[in-house]
CSV table of C-alpha atoms and ligand atoms in Angstrom, one decimal:
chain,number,residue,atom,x,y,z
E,1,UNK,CA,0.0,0.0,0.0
E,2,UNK,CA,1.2,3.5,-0.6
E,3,UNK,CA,2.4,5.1,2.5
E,4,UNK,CA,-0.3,8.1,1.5
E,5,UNK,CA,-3.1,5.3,1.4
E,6,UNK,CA,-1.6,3.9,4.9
E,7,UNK,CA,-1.6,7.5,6.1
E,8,UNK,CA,-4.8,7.9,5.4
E,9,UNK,CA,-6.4,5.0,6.8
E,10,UNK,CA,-4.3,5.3,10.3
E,11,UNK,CA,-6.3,8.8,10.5
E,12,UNK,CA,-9.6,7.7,9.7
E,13,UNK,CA,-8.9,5.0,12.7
E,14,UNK,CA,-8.2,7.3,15.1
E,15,UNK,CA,-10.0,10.1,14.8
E,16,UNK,CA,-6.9,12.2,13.5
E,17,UNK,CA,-6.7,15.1,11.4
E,18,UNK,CA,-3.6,16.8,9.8
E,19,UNK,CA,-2.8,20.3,10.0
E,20,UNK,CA,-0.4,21.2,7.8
E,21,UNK,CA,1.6,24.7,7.5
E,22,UNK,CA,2.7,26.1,4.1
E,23,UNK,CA,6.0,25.7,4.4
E,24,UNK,CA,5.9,22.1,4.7
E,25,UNK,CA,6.8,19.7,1.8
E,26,UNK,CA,3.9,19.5,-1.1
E,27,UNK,CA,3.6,15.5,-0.1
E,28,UNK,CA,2.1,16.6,3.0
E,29,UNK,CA,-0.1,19.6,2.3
E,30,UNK,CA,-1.9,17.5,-0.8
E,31,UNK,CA,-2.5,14.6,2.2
E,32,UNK,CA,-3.8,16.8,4.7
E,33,UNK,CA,-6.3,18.8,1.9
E,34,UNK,CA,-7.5,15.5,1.0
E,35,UNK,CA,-8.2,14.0,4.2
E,36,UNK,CA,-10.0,17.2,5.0
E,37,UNK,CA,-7.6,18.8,7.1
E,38,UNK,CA,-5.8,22.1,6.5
E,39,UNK,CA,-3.0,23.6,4.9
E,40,UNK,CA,-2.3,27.6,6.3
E,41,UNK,CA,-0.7,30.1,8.1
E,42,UNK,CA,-0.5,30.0,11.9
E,43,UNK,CA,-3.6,32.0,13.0
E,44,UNK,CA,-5.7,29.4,10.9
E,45,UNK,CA,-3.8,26.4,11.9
E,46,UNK,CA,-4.7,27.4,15.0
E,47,UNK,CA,-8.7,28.6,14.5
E,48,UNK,CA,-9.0,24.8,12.8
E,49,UNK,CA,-7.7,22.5,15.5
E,50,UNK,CA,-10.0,24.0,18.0
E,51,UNK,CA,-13.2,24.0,15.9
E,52,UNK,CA,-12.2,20.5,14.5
E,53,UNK,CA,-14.0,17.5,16.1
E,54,UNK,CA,-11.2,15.1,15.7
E,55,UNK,CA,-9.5,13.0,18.7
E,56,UNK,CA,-6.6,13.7,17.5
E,57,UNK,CA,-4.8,16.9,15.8
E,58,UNK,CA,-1.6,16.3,13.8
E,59,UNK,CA,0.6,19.2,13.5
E,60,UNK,CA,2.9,19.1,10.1
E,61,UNK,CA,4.8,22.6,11.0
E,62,UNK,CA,7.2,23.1,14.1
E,63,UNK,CA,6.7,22.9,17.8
E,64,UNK,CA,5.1,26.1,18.4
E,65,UNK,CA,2.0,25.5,16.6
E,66,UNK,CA,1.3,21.7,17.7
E,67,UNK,CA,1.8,24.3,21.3
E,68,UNK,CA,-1.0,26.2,20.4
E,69,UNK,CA,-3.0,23.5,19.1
E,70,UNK,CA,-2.8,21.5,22.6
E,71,UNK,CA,-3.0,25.0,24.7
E,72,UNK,CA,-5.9,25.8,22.8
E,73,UNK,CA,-7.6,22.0,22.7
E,74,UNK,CA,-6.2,20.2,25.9
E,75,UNK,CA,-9.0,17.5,25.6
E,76,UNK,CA,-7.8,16.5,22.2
E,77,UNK,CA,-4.2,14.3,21.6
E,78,UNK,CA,-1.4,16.6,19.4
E,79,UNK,CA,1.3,14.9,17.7
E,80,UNK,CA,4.3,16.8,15.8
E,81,UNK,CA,5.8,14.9,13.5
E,82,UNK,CA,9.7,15.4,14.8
E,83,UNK,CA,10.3,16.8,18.0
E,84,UNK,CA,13.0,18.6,17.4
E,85,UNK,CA,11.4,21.0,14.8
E,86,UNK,CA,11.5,24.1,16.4
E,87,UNK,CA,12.1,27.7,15.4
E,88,UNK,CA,15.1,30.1,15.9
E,89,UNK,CA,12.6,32.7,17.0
E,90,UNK,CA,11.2,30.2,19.9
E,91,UNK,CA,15.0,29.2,20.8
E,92,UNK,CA,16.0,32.8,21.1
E,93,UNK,CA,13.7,33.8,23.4
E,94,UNK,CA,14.3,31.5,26.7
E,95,UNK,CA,11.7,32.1,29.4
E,96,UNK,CA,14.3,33.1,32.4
E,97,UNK,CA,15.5,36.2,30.3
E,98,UNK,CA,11.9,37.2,28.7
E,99,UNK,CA,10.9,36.9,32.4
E,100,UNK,CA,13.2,40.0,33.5
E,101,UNK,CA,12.9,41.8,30.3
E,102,UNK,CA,9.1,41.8,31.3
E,103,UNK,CA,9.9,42.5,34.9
E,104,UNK,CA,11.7,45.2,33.9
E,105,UNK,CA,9.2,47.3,32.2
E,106,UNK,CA,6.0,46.9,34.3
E,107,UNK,CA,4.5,49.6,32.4
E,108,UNK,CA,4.5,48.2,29.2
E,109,UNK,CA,1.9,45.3,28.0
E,110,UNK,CA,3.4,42.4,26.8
E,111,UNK,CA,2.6,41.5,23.5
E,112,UNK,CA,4.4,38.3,21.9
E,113,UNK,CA,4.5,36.8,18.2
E,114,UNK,CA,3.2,33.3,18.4
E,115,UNK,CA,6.0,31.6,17.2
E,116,UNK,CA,7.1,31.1,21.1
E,117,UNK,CA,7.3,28.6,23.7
E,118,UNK,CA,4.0,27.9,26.0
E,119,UNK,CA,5.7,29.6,28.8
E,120,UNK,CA,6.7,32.8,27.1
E,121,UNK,CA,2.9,32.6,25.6
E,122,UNK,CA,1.7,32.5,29.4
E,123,UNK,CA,3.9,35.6,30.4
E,124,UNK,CA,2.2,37.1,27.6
E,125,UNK,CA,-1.4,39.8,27.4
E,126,UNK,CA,-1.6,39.1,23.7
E,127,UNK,CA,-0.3,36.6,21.7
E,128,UNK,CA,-0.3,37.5,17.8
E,129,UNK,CA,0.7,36.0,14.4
E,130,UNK,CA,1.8,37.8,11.2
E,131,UNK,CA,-1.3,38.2,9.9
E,132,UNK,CA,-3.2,39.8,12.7
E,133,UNK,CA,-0.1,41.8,14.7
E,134,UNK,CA,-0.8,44.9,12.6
E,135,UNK,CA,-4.8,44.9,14.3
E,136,UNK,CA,-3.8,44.1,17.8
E,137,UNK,CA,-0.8,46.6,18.3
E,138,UNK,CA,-2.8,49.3,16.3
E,139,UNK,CA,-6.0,48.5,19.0
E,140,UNK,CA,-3.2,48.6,21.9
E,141,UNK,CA,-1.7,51.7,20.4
E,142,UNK,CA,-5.2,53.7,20.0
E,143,UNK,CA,-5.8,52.7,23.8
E,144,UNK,CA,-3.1,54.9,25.0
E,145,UNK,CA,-0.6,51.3,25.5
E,146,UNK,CA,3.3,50.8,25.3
E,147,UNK,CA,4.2,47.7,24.5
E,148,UNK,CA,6.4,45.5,25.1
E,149,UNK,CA,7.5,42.5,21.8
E,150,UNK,CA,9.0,39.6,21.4
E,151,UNK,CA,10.5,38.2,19.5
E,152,UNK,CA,10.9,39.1,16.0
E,153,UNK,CA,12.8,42.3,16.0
E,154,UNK,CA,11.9,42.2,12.2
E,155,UNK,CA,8.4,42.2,12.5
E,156,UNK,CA,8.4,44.5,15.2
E,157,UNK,CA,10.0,47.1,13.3
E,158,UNK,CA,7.7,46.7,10.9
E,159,UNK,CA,5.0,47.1,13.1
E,160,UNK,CA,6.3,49.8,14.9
E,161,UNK,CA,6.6,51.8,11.5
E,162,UNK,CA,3.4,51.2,10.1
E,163,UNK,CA,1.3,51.8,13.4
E,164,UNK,CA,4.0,54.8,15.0
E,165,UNK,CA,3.6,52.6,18.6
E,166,UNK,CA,6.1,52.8,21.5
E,167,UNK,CA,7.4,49.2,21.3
E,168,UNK,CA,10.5,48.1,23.3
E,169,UNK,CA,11.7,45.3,20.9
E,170,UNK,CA,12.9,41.9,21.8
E,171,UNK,CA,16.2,41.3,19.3
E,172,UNK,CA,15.4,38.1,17.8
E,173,UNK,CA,15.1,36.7,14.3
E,174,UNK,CA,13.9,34.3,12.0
E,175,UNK,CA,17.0,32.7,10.0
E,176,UNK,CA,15.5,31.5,7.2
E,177,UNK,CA,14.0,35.3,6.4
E,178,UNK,CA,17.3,37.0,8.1
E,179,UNK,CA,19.0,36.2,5.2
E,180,UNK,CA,17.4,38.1,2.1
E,181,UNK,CA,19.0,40.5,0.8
E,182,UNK,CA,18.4,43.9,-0.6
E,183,UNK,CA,20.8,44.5,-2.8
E,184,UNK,CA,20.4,41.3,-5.1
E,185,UNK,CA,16.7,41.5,-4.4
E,186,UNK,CA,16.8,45.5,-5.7
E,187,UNK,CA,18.6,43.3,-9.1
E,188,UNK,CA,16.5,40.8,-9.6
E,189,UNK,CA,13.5,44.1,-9.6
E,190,UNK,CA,15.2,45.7,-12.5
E,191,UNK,CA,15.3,42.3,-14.2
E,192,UNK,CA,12.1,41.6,-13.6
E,193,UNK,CA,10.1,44.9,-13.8
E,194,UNK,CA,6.5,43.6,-14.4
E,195,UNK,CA,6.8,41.4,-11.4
E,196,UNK,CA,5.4,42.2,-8.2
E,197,UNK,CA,7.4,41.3,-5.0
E,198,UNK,CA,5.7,39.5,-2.2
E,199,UNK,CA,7.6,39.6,1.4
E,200,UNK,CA,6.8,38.3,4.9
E,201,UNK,CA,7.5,40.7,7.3
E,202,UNK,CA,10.2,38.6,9.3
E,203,UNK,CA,12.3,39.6,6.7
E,204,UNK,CA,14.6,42.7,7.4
E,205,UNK,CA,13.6,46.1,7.2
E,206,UNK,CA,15.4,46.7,4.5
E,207,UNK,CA,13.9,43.9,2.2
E,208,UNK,CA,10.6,44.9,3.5
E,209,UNK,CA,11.6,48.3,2.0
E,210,UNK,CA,11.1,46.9,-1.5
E,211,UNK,CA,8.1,44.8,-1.1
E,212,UNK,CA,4.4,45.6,-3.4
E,213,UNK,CA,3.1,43.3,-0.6
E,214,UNK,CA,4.1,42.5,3.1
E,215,UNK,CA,2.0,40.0,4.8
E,216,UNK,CA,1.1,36.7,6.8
E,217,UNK,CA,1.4,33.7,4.4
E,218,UNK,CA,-1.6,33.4,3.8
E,219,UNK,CA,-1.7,37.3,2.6
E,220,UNK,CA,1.0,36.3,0.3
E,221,UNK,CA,-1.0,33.5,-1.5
E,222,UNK,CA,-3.9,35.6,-1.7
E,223,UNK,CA,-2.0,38.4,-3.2
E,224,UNK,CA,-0.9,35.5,-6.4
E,225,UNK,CA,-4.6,34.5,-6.5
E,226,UNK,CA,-6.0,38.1,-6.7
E,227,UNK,CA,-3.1,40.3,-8.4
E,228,UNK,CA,-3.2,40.9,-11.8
E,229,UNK,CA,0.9,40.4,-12.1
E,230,UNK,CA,1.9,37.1,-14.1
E,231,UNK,CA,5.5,37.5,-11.9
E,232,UNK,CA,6.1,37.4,-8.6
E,233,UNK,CA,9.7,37.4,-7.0
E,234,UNK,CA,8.8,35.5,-3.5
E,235,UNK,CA,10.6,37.1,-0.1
E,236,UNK,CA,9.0,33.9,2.1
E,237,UNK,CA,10.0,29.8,2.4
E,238,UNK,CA,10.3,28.6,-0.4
E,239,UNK,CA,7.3,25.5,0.6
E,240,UNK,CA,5.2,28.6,0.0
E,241,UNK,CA,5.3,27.7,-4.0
E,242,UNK,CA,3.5,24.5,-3.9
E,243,UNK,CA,0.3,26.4,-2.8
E,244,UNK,CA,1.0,29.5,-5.2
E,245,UNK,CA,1.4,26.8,-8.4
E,246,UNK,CA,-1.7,25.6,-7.3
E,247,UNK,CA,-3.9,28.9,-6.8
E,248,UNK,CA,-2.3,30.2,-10.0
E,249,UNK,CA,-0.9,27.6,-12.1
E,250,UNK,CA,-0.4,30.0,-15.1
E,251,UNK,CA,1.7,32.5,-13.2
E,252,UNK,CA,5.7,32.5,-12.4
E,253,UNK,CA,7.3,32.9,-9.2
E,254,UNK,CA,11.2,33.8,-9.0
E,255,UNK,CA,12.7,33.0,-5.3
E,256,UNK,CA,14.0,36.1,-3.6
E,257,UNK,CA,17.9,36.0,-3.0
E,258,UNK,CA,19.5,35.1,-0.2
E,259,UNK,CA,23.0,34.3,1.4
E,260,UNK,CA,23.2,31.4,3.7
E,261,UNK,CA,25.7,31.7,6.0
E,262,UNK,CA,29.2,29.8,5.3
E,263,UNK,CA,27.1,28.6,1.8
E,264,UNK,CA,27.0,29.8,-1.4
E,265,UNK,CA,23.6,29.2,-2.1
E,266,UNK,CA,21.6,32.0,-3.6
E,267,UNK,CA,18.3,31.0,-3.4
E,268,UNK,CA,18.0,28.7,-0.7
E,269,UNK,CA,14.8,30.2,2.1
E,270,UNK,CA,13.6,26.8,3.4
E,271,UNK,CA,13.2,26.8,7.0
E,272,UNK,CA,14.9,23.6,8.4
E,273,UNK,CA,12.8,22.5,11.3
E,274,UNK,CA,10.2,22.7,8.9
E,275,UNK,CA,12.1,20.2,6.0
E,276,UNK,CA,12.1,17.6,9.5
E,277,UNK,CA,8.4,17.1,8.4
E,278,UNK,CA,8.4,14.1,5.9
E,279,UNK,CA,5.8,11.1,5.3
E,280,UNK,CA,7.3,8.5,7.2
E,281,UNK,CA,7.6,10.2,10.0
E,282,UNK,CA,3.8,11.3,9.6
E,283,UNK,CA,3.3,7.6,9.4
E,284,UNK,CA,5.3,7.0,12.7
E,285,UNK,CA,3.6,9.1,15.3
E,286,UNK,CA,0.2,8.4,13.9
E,287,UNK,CA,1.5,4.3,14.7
E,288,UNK,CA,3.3,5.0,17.6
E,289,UNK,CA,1.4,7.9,19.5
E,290,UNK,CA,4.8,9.2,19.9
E,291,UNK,CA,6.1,13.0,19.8
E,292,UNK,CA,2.8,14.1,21.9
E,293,UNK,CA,2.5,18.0,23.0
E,294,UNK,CA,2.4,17.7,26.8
E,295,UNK,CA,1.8,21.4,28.9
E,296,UNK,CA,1.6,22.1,32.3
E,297,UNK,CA,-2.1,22.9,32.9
E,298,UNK,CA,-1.0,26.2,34.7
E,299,UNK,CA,1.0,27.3,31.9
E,300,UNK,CA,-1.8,26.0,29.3
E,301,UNK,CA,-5.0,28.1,31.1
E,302,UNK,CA,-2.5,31.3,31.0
E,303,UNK,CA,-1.6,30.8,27.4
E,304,UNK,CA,-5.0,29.9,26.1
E,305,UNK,CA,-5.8,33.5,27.7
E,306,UNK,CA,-3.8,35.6,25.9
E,307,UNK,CA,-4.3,33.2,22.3
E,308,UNK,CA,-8.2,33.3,22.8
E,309,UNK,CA,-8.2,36.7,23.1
E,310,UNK,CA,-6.3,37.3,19.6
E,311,UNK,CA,-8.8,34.5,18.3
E,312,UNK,CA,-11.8,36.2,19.4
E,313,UNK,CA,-10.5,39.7,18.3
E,314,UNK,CA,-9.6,38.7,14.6
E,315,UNK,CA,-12.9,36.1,14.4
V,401,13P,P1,2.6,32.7,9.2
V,401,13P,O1,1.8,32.9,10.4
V,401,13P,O2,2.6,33.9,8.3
V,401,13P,O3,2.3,31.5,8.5
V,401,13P,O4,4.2,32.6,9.7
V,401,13P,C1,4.7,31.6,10.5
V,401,13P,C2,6.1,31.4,10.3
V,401,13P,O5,6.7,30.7,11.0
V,401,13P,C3,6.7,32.2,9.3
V,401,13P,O6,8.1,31.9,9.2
V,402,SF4,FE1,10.7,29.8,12.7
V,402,SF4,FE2,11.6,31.1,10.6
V,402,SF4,FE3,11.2,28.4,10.5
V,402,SF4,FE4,9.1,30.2,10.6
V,402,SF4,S1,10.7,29.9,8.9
V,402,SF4,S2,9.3,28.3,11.8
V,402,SF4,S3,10.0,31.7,11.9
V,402,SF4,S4,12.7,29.5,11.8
């Protein structure tokens, strides 16, 4: 039997259904759309495994998210698929330290990218994703609020820019966008000039700079769907493209340069922890029951307070 067909059937036995993020390999996304699942950004990923009515949610992404699935659905089972796909953002911003950073600005409210640990997420008044930190810091901003972000220095600055909030930024980043670059990006434009350029805003200011759209990754697919460019010069992951070659099979998409470091690969965005998500290991855990998300239930009630409340304000 394929190992798609033994997929299948091992989530129709228990109860399972797989959440996949775009940046995960094509394989999985096509399994988890045809097994009525998901493929999407992290605010959906998230809105789906609590309104789902499976036993069981598995997470194709990294850590975080398969986090906010179990915080936000602690009756239901979460598997991830590897356990040691994390995030550089998550890894960079270790509890201890976020706790006196916090502790030392009690005036500020703390407001924290999802793509962080449970704990952080429980330290947190607002937990937001790419696609709805724009709304929440703008709302926080027109209520008189400073705030206080972690941990995307490159998302906060865009923020900050677009909204004109006090934020106090946390100095972290996301590798995989860290490394576009500006220059060979400002090229490839004058190559290219009928081509709109898409870029998700953990990418540097400078990229960001250049970009016709900046958004969520979902905004990014919808902006290939909707826009009446035939070219588009991609600033994200590069698993991004097997959605955008399905929403618009006619139109071409260039990768956005970047420079890995000690590598001389020029167009090479593909976030590692998410390339840990393969088949088999899909297979595995849906066999095995192993890689479960376990929380402490103090941390998990604290977390789902500050997610809930981004869910109910973007709903
Ligand atoms: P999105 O919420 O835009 O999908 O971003 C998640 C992520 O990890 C991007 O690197
Ligand atoms: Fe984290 Fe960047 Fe990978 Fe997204 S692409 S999961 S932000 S390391």
């Amino acid at each position: 039997m394929l190992i798609q067909d033994q997929i299948k059937a091992k989530l129709k036995d228990k109860n399972a259904v797989l959440v996949a993020h775009y940046y995960v390999s094509g394989e999985l996304q096509i399994l988890a759309e045809e097994t009525n699942g998901l493929v999407s950004d992290s605010l959906e990923m998230a809105r789906f495994g609590q309104n789902c009515d499976a036993d069981t949610i598995i997470v194709a992404g990294v850590k975080f998210m398969g986090e906010t699935a179990k915080i936000l659905s602690p009756e239901k089972t979460v598997l991830i698929l590897d356990q040691k796909a994390t995030c550089s953002l998550d890894d960079g911003c270790l509890i201890k330290d976020f706790t006196k950073f916090c502790d030392e600005h009690p005036d500020r409210k703390v407001v924290v990218y999802a793509n962080t640990s449970a704990q952080v997420k429980a330290r947190a008044d607002w937990v937001v994703t790419s696609g709805s930190a724009l709304k929440v810091v703008k709302h926080l901003h027109e209520n008189g609020e400073k705030i206080l972000w972690a941990p995307d220095k490159n998302l906060g600055n865009y923020v900050q820019n677009r909204i004109g909030a006090n934020m106090l930024l946390w100095q972290g980043a996301c590798i995989v966008h860290e490394r576009f670059r500006a220059e060979a990006l400002s090229s490839l434009k004058i190559k290219h000039p009928k081509a709109a350029v898409l870029v998700h805003p953990e990418s540097p200011q400078a990229v960001v700079n250049l970009a016709d759209v900046v958004g969520s990754t979902t905004a990014l697919v919808n902006a290939v769907k909707n826009r009446n460019e035939q070219t588009f010069i991609v600033a994200t992951d590069n698993g991004i493209f097997h959605k955008m070659h399905k929403v618009a099979p006619n139109k071409k998409f260039i990768e956005a340069p970047t420079m890995k470091e000690g590598s001389d690969c020029e167009y090479c965005a593909h976030c590692e922890w998410m390339a840990m998500n393969t088949l088999e290991n899909c297979l595995d855990v849906l066999k095995t029951g192993k890689n479960e998300i376990i929380i402490d239930s103090i941390i998990s009630k604290k977390a789902r307070q500050s997610i809930q409340k981004l869910l109910d304000f973007t709903a």
